[in-house]
Short mmCIF file of C-alpha atoms in Angstrom, two decimals:
data_model
loop_
_atom_site.label_atom_id
_atom_site.label_comp_id
_atom_site.label_asym_id
_atom_site.label_seq_id
_atom_site.Cartn_x
_atom_site.Cartn_y
_atom_site.Cartn_z
CA MET A 1 0.00 0.00 0.00
CA ILE A 2 2.81 2.43 0.85
CA GLU A 3 4.61 3.80 -2.20
CA THR A 4 8.40 3.53 -2.25
CA PHE A 5 8.97 6.94 -3.82
CA ARG A 6 12.46 8.28 -3.37
CA ASP A 7 11.53 11.95 -3.54
CA HIS A 8 10.15 14.32 -0.92
CA SER A 9 6.58 14.13 -2.27
CA GLY A 10 6.60 10.36 -1.91
CA ARG A 11 7.79 10.56 1.68
CA GLN A 12 5.04 13.07 2.49
CA LEU A 13 2.45 10.78 0.90
CA ASN A 14 3.74 7.86 2.96
CA VAL A 15 3.66 9.79 6.26
CA HIS A 16 0.18 11.11 5.48
CA ALA A 17 -1.01 7.59 4.62
CA ILE A 18 0.40 6.27 7.91
CA GLY A 19 -1.45 9.09 9.71
CA ILE A 20 -4.69 7.97 8.06
CA VAL A 21 -4.05 4.36 9.06
CA ILE A 22 -3.43 5.23 12.71
CA SER A 23 -6.29 7.75 12.96
CA LEU A 24 -8.88 5.43 11.47
CA SER A 25 -7.71 2.42 13.46
CA GLY A 26 -8.68 4.40 16.58
CA LEU A 27 -11.72 6.07 15.06
CA LEU A 28 -13.32 2.87 13.77
CA VAL A 29 -12.33 0.54 16.62
CA VAL A 30 -15.54 1.73 18.27
CA ALA A 31 -17.66 -0.33 15.83
CA PRO A 32 -16.38 -3.84 16.65
CA MET A 33 -16.33 -2.94 20.37
CA LEU A 34 -19.91 -1.59 20.43
CA PRO A 35 -21.38 -4.72 22.09
CA GLU A 36 -18.90 -4.32 24.98
CA ILE A 37 -19.44 -0.55 25.15
CA ILE A 38 -23.22 -1.03 25.21
CA ASP A 39 -22.87 -3.49 28.10
CA TYR A 40 -20.39 -1.28 29.99
CA PHE A 41 -22.55 1.86 29.92
CA GLN A 42 -25.86 -0.07 30.02
CA ILE A 43 -27.22 1.76 26.95
CA THR A 44 -29.41 0.64 24.05
CA SER A 45 -28.28 0.08 20.45
CA ALA A 46 -30.18 3.25 19.53
CA GLU A 47 -28.20 5.31 22.07
CA ALA A 48 -24.98 3.74 20.84
CA GLY A 49 -25.92 4.64 17.28
CA VAL A 50 -26.65 8.24 18.23
CA SER A 51 -23.25 8.55 19.96
CA VAL A 52 -21.46 7.30 16.83
CA SER A 53 -23.58 9.66 14.74
CA PHE A 54 -22.45 12.51 16.99
CA MET A 55 -18.82 11.64 16.23
CA TRP A 56 -19.46 11.73 12.49
CA GLY A 57 -21.56 14.89 12.86
CA CYS A 58 -18.57 16.65 14.46
CA ASN A 59 -16.50 15.30 11.60
CA ALA A 60 -18.91 16.91 9.12
CA VAL A 61 -18.86 20.30 10.86
CA ALA A 62 -15.03 20.41 10.72
CA GLN A 63 -14.72 19.47 7.04
CA TYR A 64 -15.21 22.89 5.41
CA PRO A 65 -13.06 24.87 7.90
CA GLY A 66 -10.32 22.27 7.43
CA GLY A 67 -10.31 22.69 3.67
CA ARG A 68 -10.71 26.47 3.75
CA TYR A 69 -7.82 27.01 6.17
CA ALA A 70 -5.63 24.58 4.23
CA ASP A 71 -6.29 26.60 1.06
CA ARG A 72 -5.62 29.99 2.65
CA LEU A 73 -2.84 29.13 5.13
CA SER A 74 -1.19 25.77 4.50
CA ALA A 75 -2.06 22.11 4.65
CA GLY A 76 0.79 21.56 7.13
CA ILE A 77 -0.59 23.70 9.95
CA VAL A 78 -4.11 22.27 9.59
CA LEU A 79 -2.73 18.73 9.66
CA LEU A 80 -0.84 19.43 12.89
CA VAL A 81 -3.87 21.05 14.56
CA SER A 82 -6.10 18.18 13.50
CA GLN A 83 -3.70 15.61 14.92
CA ALA A 84 -3.53 17.51 18.23
CA VAL A 85 -7.35 17.51 18.49
CA MET A 86 -7.52 13.78 17.75
CA ILE A 87 -4.81 13.02 20.32
CA ALA A 88 -6.84 14.89 22.96
CA GLY A 89 -9.92 12.88 21.99
CA PHE A 90 -8.15 9.52 22.21
CA VAL A 91 -6.73 10.41 25.63
CA LEU A 92 -10.23 11.34 26.85
CA LEU A 93 -11.68 8.08 25.50
CA SER A 94 -8.98 6.12 27.32
CA ALA A 95 -10.14 7.68 30.60
CA ALA A 96 -13.91 7.71 29.97
CA THR A 97 -15.77 5.93 32.76
CA LEU A 98 -18.97 7.92 32.21
CA PHE A 99 -21.05 7.91 29.03
CA PRO A 100 -20.97 11.75 28.57
CA LEU A 101 -17.14 11.66 28.67
CA PHE A 102 -17.17 8.88 26.10
CA VAL A 103 -19.40 10.95 23.81
CA ALA A 104 -17.18 14.03 24.30
CA GLY A 105 -14.11 11.99 23.35
CA LEU A 106 -15.87 10.75 20.23
CA GLY A 107 -16.70 14.35 19.34
CA LEU A 108 -13.06 15.46 19.59
CA VAL A 109 -11.82 12.53 17.54
CA GLY A 110 -14.49 13.15 14.91
CA ALA A 111 -13.75 16.88 14.69
CA GLY A 112 -10.00 16.27 14.47
CA TYR A 113 -10.39 13.80 11.64
CA GLY A 114 -12.78 16.20 9.94
CA LEU A 115 -9.98 18.78 9.82
CA PHE A 116 -7.40 16.17 8.80
CA GLU A 117 -8.96 14.77 5.63
CA PRO A 118 -9.57 17.93 3.54
CA ALA A 119 -6.13 19.24 4.51
CA GLY A 120 -4.75 15.93 3.24
CA PHE A 121 -6.48 16.40 -0.10
CA VAL A 122 -4.92 19.86 -0.43
CA LEU A 123 -1.54 18.31 0.37
CA LEU A 124 -1.97 15.66 -2.34
CA ARG A 125 -3.23 18.26 -4.81
CA ASP A 126 -0.03 20.24 -4.34
CA LEU A 127 2.24 17.20 -4.43
CA PHE A 128 0.82 15.29 -7.39
CA GLU A 129 -0.19 17.01 -10.59
CA ASP A 130 0.36 13.78 -12.53
CA HIS A 131 -0.91 10.37 -11.46
CA ARG A 132 -3.37 11.98 -9.06
CA GLY A 133 -5.73 9.04 -9.36
CA ARG A 134 -2.94 6.71 -8.30
CA ALA A 135 -2.11 8.89 -5.30
CA LEU A 136 -5.78 9.08 -4.28
CA GLY A 137 -6.07 5.32 -4.65
CA ILE A 138 -3.13 4.89 -2.29
CA ARG A 139 -4.82 7.30 0.12
CA ASP A 140 -8.01 5.23 0.03
CA ALA A 141 -5.99 2.04 0.50
CA ALA A 142 -4.67 3.65 3.69
CA VAL A 143 -8.28 4.35 4.73
CA ASN A 144 -9.12 0.69 4.33
CA LEU A 145 -5.95 -0.51 6.05
CA GLY A 146 -6.73 1.71 9.04
CA SER A 147 -10.27 0.36 9.07
CA ALA A 148 -9.02 -3.22 8.99
CA LEU A 149 -6.50 -2.57 11.77
CA SER A 150 -9.31 -1.21 13.93
CA ALA A 151 -10.74 -4.72 13.91
CA VAL A 152 -7.35 -6.19 14.80
CA LEU A 153 -7.05 -3.70 17.66
CA ALA A 154 -10.53 -4.65 18.88
CA ALA A 155 -9.66 -8.36 18.73
CA VAL A 156 -6.55 -7.76 20.85
CA VAL A 157 -8.44 -5.65 23.39
CA VAL A 158 -11.71 -7.56 23.80
CA GLY A 159 -11.31 -10.34 26.32
CA SER A 160 -7.88 -9.31 27.53
CA VAL A 161 -8.15 -5.71 28.77
CA THR A 162 -10.91 -3.10 28.95
CA TRP A 163 -12.20 -1.44 25.77
CA ARG A 164 -10.76 1.92 26.95
CA ASP A 165 -7.22 0.53 26.65
CA ALA A 166 -7.51 0.57 22.85
CA PHE A 167 -7.27 4.35 22.57
CA LEU A 168 -4.14 5.51 24.39
CA PRO A 169 -1.68 3.67 22.10
CA VAL A 170 -3.41 5.26 19.11
CA GLY A 171 -2.87 8.72 20.60
CA VAL A 172 0.82 7.99 21.21
CA LEU A 173 1.40 6.73 17.66
CA LEU A 174 -0.45 9.71 16.24
CA ALA A 175 1.90 12.00 18.16
CA VAL A 176 4.83 10.29 16.42
CA VAL A 177 3.17 10.91 13.04
CA ALA A 178 2.66 14.56 13.96
CA VAL A 179 6.42 14.86 14.55
CA GLY A 180 7.05 13.30 11.13
CA THR A 181 4.55 15.67 9.49
CA HIS A 182 6.34 18.63 11.03
CA ARG A 183 9.79 17.45 9.96
CA LEU A 184 8.71 17.00 6.32
CA ASN A 185 6.90 20.32 6.11
CA ARG A 186 8.70 22.87 3.88
CA HIS A 187 6.27 25.75 4.32
CA ASP A 188 6.03 28.38 7.03
CA TYR A 189 3.35 28.02 9.68
CA THR A 190 1.36 31.15 9.03
CA VAL A 191 -1.46 31.82 11.49
CA SER A 192 -4.08 34.42 10.65
CA THR A 193 -7.82 34.93 10.57
CA VAL A 194 -9.51 33.42 7.53
CA GLY A 195 -13.12 34.18 6.69
CA LEU A 196 -15.15 31.09 5.94
CA ASP A 197 -17.17 32.91 3.25
CA LEU A 198 -19.85 30.24 3.08
CA ARG A 199 -22.10 32.27 0.80
CA ALA A 200 -19.42 32.51 -1.88
CA VAL A 201 -18.54 28.82 -1.83
CA CYS A 202 -22.19 27.75 -1.92
CA GLY A 203 -22.87 30.16 -4.76
CA ARG A 204 -19.90 28.78 -6.67
CA LEU A 205 -20.74 25.12 -6.13
CA PHE A 206 -24.49 24.80 -6.11
CA GLN A 207 -25.33 26.31 -9.46
CA SER A 208 -25.96 23.21 -11.53
CA ARG A 209 -27.81 19.92 -11.35
CA ARG A 210 -24.48 18.17 -11.80
CA THR A 211 -23.30 19.35 -8.37
CA TYR A 212 -26.51 18.21 -6.73
CA ALA A 213 -26.15 14.80 -8.38
CA VAL A 214 -22.57 14.44 -7.08
CA VAL A 215 -23.61 15.47 -3.56
CA LEU A 216 -26.51 12.99 -3.65
CA VAL A 217 -24.20 10.14 -4.66
CA LEU A 218 -21.65 10.95 -1.99
CA SER A 219 -24.24 11.58 0.74
CA VAL A 220 -26.07 8.31 0.16
CA SER A 221 -22.78 6.40 -0.13
CA MET A 222 -21.57 7.83 3.17
CA PHE A 223 -24.92 7.10 4.87
CA LEU A 224 -24.60 3.50 3.67
CA TRP A 225 -20.95 3.22 4.69
CA GLN A 226 -21.41 4.69 8.17
CA GLY A 227 -24.60 2.81 8.95
CA SER A 228 -23.48 -0.61 7.76
CA ALA A 229 -19.88 -0.47 9.02
CA SER A 230 -20.88 0.73 12.49
CA PHE A 231 -23.16 -2.25 13.12
CA LEU A 232 -21.77 -4.99 10.87
CA PRO A 233 -20.05 -6.89 13.73
CA ALA A 234 -23.16 -6.62 15.91
CA TYR A 235 -25.35 -7.81 12.99
CA LEU A 236 -23.16 -10.83 12.30
CA GLN A 237 -23.22 -11.82 15.97
CA ALA A 238 -26.96 -11.28 16.40
CA ASP A 239 -28.24 -12.83 13.14
CA LYS A 240 -25.49 -14.99 11.60
CA SER A 241 -24.34 -16.70 14.82
CA PHE A 242 -20.80 -15.37 14.54
CA THR A 243 -18.66 -15.23 17.64
CA ALA A 244 -17.20 -11.88 18.65
CA LEU A 245 -13.83 -12.87 17.16
CA GLU A 246 -15.39 -14.12 13.90
CA ALA A 247 -17.48 -10.95 13.53
CA THR A 248 -14.41 -8.80 14.13
CA ALA A 249 -12.45 -10.78 11.52
CA ALA A 250 -15.29 -10.36 9.00
CA PHE A 251 -15.37 -6.63 9.71
CA ALA A 252 -11.63 -6.47 9.02
CA ALA A 253 -12.03 -8.50 5.83
CA VAL A 254 -14.29 -5.83 4.32
CA PHE A 255 -11.45 -3.34 4.51
CA VAL A 256 -8.78 -5.81 3.42
CA VAL A 257 -10.79 -6.12 0.21
CA GLY A 258 -10.83 -2.33 0.00
CA MET A 259 -7.04 -2.18 0.38
CA VAL A 260 -6.76 -4.14 -2.86
CA THR A 261 -9.63 -2.63 -4.85
CA THR A 262 -9.20 1.08 -4.11
CA PRO A 263 -5.72 1.51 -5.66
CA VAL A 264 -6.97 -0.43 -8.68
CA ALA A 265 -10.07 1.77 -8.93
CA GLY A 266 -7.94 4.91 -8.59
CA ALA A 267 -5.55 3.80 -11.34
CA LEU A 268 -8.44 2.82 -13.63
CA SER A 269 -10.03 6.22 -13.02
CA ASP A 270 -6.94 7.84 -14.55
CA ARG A 271 -7.61 5.89 -17.76
CA ALA A 272 -11.39 5.50 -17.94
CA SER A 273 -14.47 7.37 -16.75
CA PRO A 274 -14.60 7.26 -12.95
CA LEU A 275 -18.39 7.62 -13.11
CA TRP A 276 -18.87 4.29 -14.88
CA ILE A 277 -16.56 2.67 -12.34
CA GLY A 278 -18.92 4.07 -9.69
CA VAL A 279 -21.94 2.52 -11.45
CA GLY A 280 -20.20 -0.85 -11.46
CA ALA A 281 -19.37 -0.49 -7.75
CA ALA A 282 -23.02 0.22 -6.92
CA GLY A 283 -24.22 -2.84 -8.81
CA CYS A 284 -21.65 -5.10 -7.17
CA GLY A 285 -22.49 -3.74 -3.74
CA ALA A 286 -26.22 -4.30 -4.20
CA VAL A 287 -25.65 -7.94 -5.17
CA GLY A 288 -23.35 -8.39 -2.19
CA LEU A 289 -25.72 -6.88 0.36
CA THR A 290 -28.62 -8.97 -0.95
CA THR A 291 -26.53 -12.12 -0.66
CA LEU A 292 -25.39 -11.17 2.84
CA VAL A 293 -28.94 -10.66 4.08
CA VAL A 294 -30.44 -13.87 2.63
CA ALA A 295 -27.48 -16.24 3.08
CA ASP A 296 -27.50 -18.78 5.88
CA SER A 297 -24.26 -20.59 5.14
CA LEU A 298 -20.78 -19.37 6.00
CA VAL A 299 -19.79 -19.49 2.32
CA GLY A 300 -22.81 -17.44 1.31
CA VAL A 301 -22.13 -14.81 3.96
CA GLY A 302 -18.47 -14.68 2.85
CA VAL A 303 -19.39 -14.18 -0.82
CA GLY A 304 -21.91 -11.51 0.13
CA LEU A 305 -19.39 -9.66 2.30
CA PHE A 306 -16.78 -9.77 -0.49
CA ALA A 307 -19.08 -8.23 -3.11
CA PHE A 308 -20.53 -5.78 -0.59
CA ALA A 309 -17.01 -4.66 0.33
CA ILE A 310 -16.20 -3.95 -3.33
CA GLY A 311 -19.30 -1.77 -3.61
CA LEU A 312 -18.63 0.07 -0.34
CA THR A 313 -15.01 0.91 -1.01
CA THR A 314 -14.31 1.34 -4.72
CA ILE A 315 -16.75 4.19 -5.29
CA TRP A 316 -14.63 6.60 -3.22
CA PRO A 317 -11.42 6.89 -5.28
CA ALA A 318 -13.52 7.09 -8.44
CA MET A 319 -15.56 10.00 -7.10
CA TYR A 320 -12.50 11.80 -5.71
CA VAL A 321 -10.79 11.59 -9.10
CA TYR A 322 -13.92 13.03 -10.68
CA LEU A 323 -14.08 15.88 -8.16
CA ALA A 324 -10.36 16.65 -8.56
CA ALA A 325 -10.98 17.06 -12.28
CA VAL A 326 -14.00 19.36 -12.02
CA LEU A 327 -13.14 21.55 -9.00
CA ALA A 328 -11.00 24.66 -9.42
CA GLU A 329 -7.41 24.08 -8.30
CA GLU A 330 -7.10 27.28 -6.28
CA THR A 331 -10.22 26.63 -4.19
CA MET A 332 -10.30 22.83 -4.20
CA GLY A 333 -9.65 22.48 -0.46
CA GLY A 334 -12.53 24.74 0.58
CA ASP A 335 -14.88 23.47 -2.13
CA LEU A 336 -14.16 19.84 -1.32
CA GLY A 337 -14.48 20.61 2.38
CA ALA A 338 -17.93 22.13 1.79
CA ILE A 339 -19.06 19.12 -0.23
CA ARG A 340 -17.64 16.75 2.36
CA ALA A 341 -19.41 18.68 5.14
CA VAL A 342 -22.72 18.01 3.42
CA TYR A 343 -22.23 14.33 2.73
CA PHE A 344 -20.63 13.59 6.09
CA ALA A 345 -23.57 15.35 7.79
CA VAL A 346 -25.99 13.10 5.92
CA GLY A 347 -23.75 10.08 6.47
CA SER A 348 -23.60 10.73 10.21
CA LEU A 349 -27.28 9.80 10.39
CA GLY A 350 -26.49 6.28 9.18
CA PRO A 351 -25.47 4.76 12.54
CA ALA A 352 -28.45 6.36 14.29
CA TYR A 353 -30.77 4.97 11.60
CA VAL A 354 -29.38 1.43 11.63
CA GLY A 355 -29.17 1.32 15.42
CA THR A 356 -32.77 2.53 15.82
CA ALA A 357 -34.09 0.26 13.06
CA ALA A 358 -32.29 -2.74 14.57
CA ALA A 359 -33.82 -2.00 17.98
CA ARG A 360 -37.32 -1.87 16.47
CA VAL A 361 -37.43 -4.40 13.60
CA GLY A 362 -34.16 -6.34 13.92
CA TYR A 363 -30.81 -6.30 12.15
CA PRO A 364 -31.85 -8.23 9.00
CA ALA A 365 -34.59 -5.75 8.11
CA ALA A 366 -32.36 -2.80 8.98
CA PHE A 367 -29.59 -4.00 6.66
CA ALA A 368 -32.02 -5.01 3.90
CA SER A 369 -33.43 -1.48 3.86
CA LEU A 370 -29.97 -0.18 2.94
CA LEU A 371 -30.35 -1.73 -0.53
CA ALA A 372 -32.22 1.42 -1.53
CA CYS A 373 -28.94 3.34 -1.14
CA PHE A 374 -27.37 1.55 -4.09
CA ALA A 375 -30.29 2.46 -6.35
CA LEU A 376 -30.05 6.09 -5.21
CA THR A 377 -26.37 6.21 -6.20
CA ALA A 378 -26.48 4.27 -9.49
CA GLY A 379 -29.14 6.53 -11.02
CA PRO A 380 -27.30 9.87 -10.62
CA LEU A 381 -23.99 8.25 -11.63
CA TRP A 382 -25.57 6.96 -14.82
CA TRP A 383 -26.98 10.42 -15.54
CA LEU A 384 -23.64 12.14 -14.88
CA GLY A 385 -21.83 9.66 -17.11
CA ARG A 386 -24.10 10.56 -20.04
CA GLN A 387 -23.57 14.31 -19.71
#
């Protein structure tokens, strides 16, 4: 996954990718540990879903400021601030013995990662004028590796120590990455007031049906991703008779698939239309989710998870390549941050929806209802591809 570039840009890409891996391993470890967290705080699945939605809601709120400040100041300073906020959140989670402290820690981690991602896109924009799809594919492979390692971290923690012990090592490793980010930075750390200018960015972006179609695709995809990933281990334990370890391994397998498919999708998007790649991802994901819901055998569940994972993960590098091509270079950080704020805000409702639906009608019906998301993404992608 990590590129062996010899130049400075390659080293920056590698350090940024490692930062993504570490951040997401701590961010997403909450999902496979939710059954233990629910038992520890004596909360319902709906309350657990709302707490995870709060984390992703804070992530959404931070997206546009992160991109805007990275455009106007530098990606380096925003990356360092974001890592500091996440470190504070992980430390708080490691000490959280009360549910409100747990929720506050989730909020800090979510907000920090919300600043981190758009600043990372600005960094990659500046580093890679050529082979941008390849670089974005590597970035998304790092996303999936971090997601997979969250399951490994959960497997190590559950049954041996308390769930809170998962977070402090993540904070320590992230501090090491922050040092590496600082050492590779070649720009001055300029601090000044930057107006968010929301009216201008909204006026620039939301002037055509094409933008609304892109936002719809990304919003529904994020809703699907957040809702399904947050409760996949709990679903497999409750309905497919998986043990906690088996469910955690299956959760990790989804992202191992993504580690392979996202660089391929990014490279293909440099050569072919990323929109048609997105249509293919939606179709594959729909088949996979259907198989997962109806399958009773271990083989059937495995096949369903594999196809579902392809649909969940490969759409992202394709859409990022498309956005990098259509957004203005000089305002890409702020524009992308604004778009990400919208679709992360919608996506943050996914865990609350799935958790509430599971509490009322059960996990199978809750997951089956997510099939509508693939139809809502394939239609706009098809329309955009014909423009």
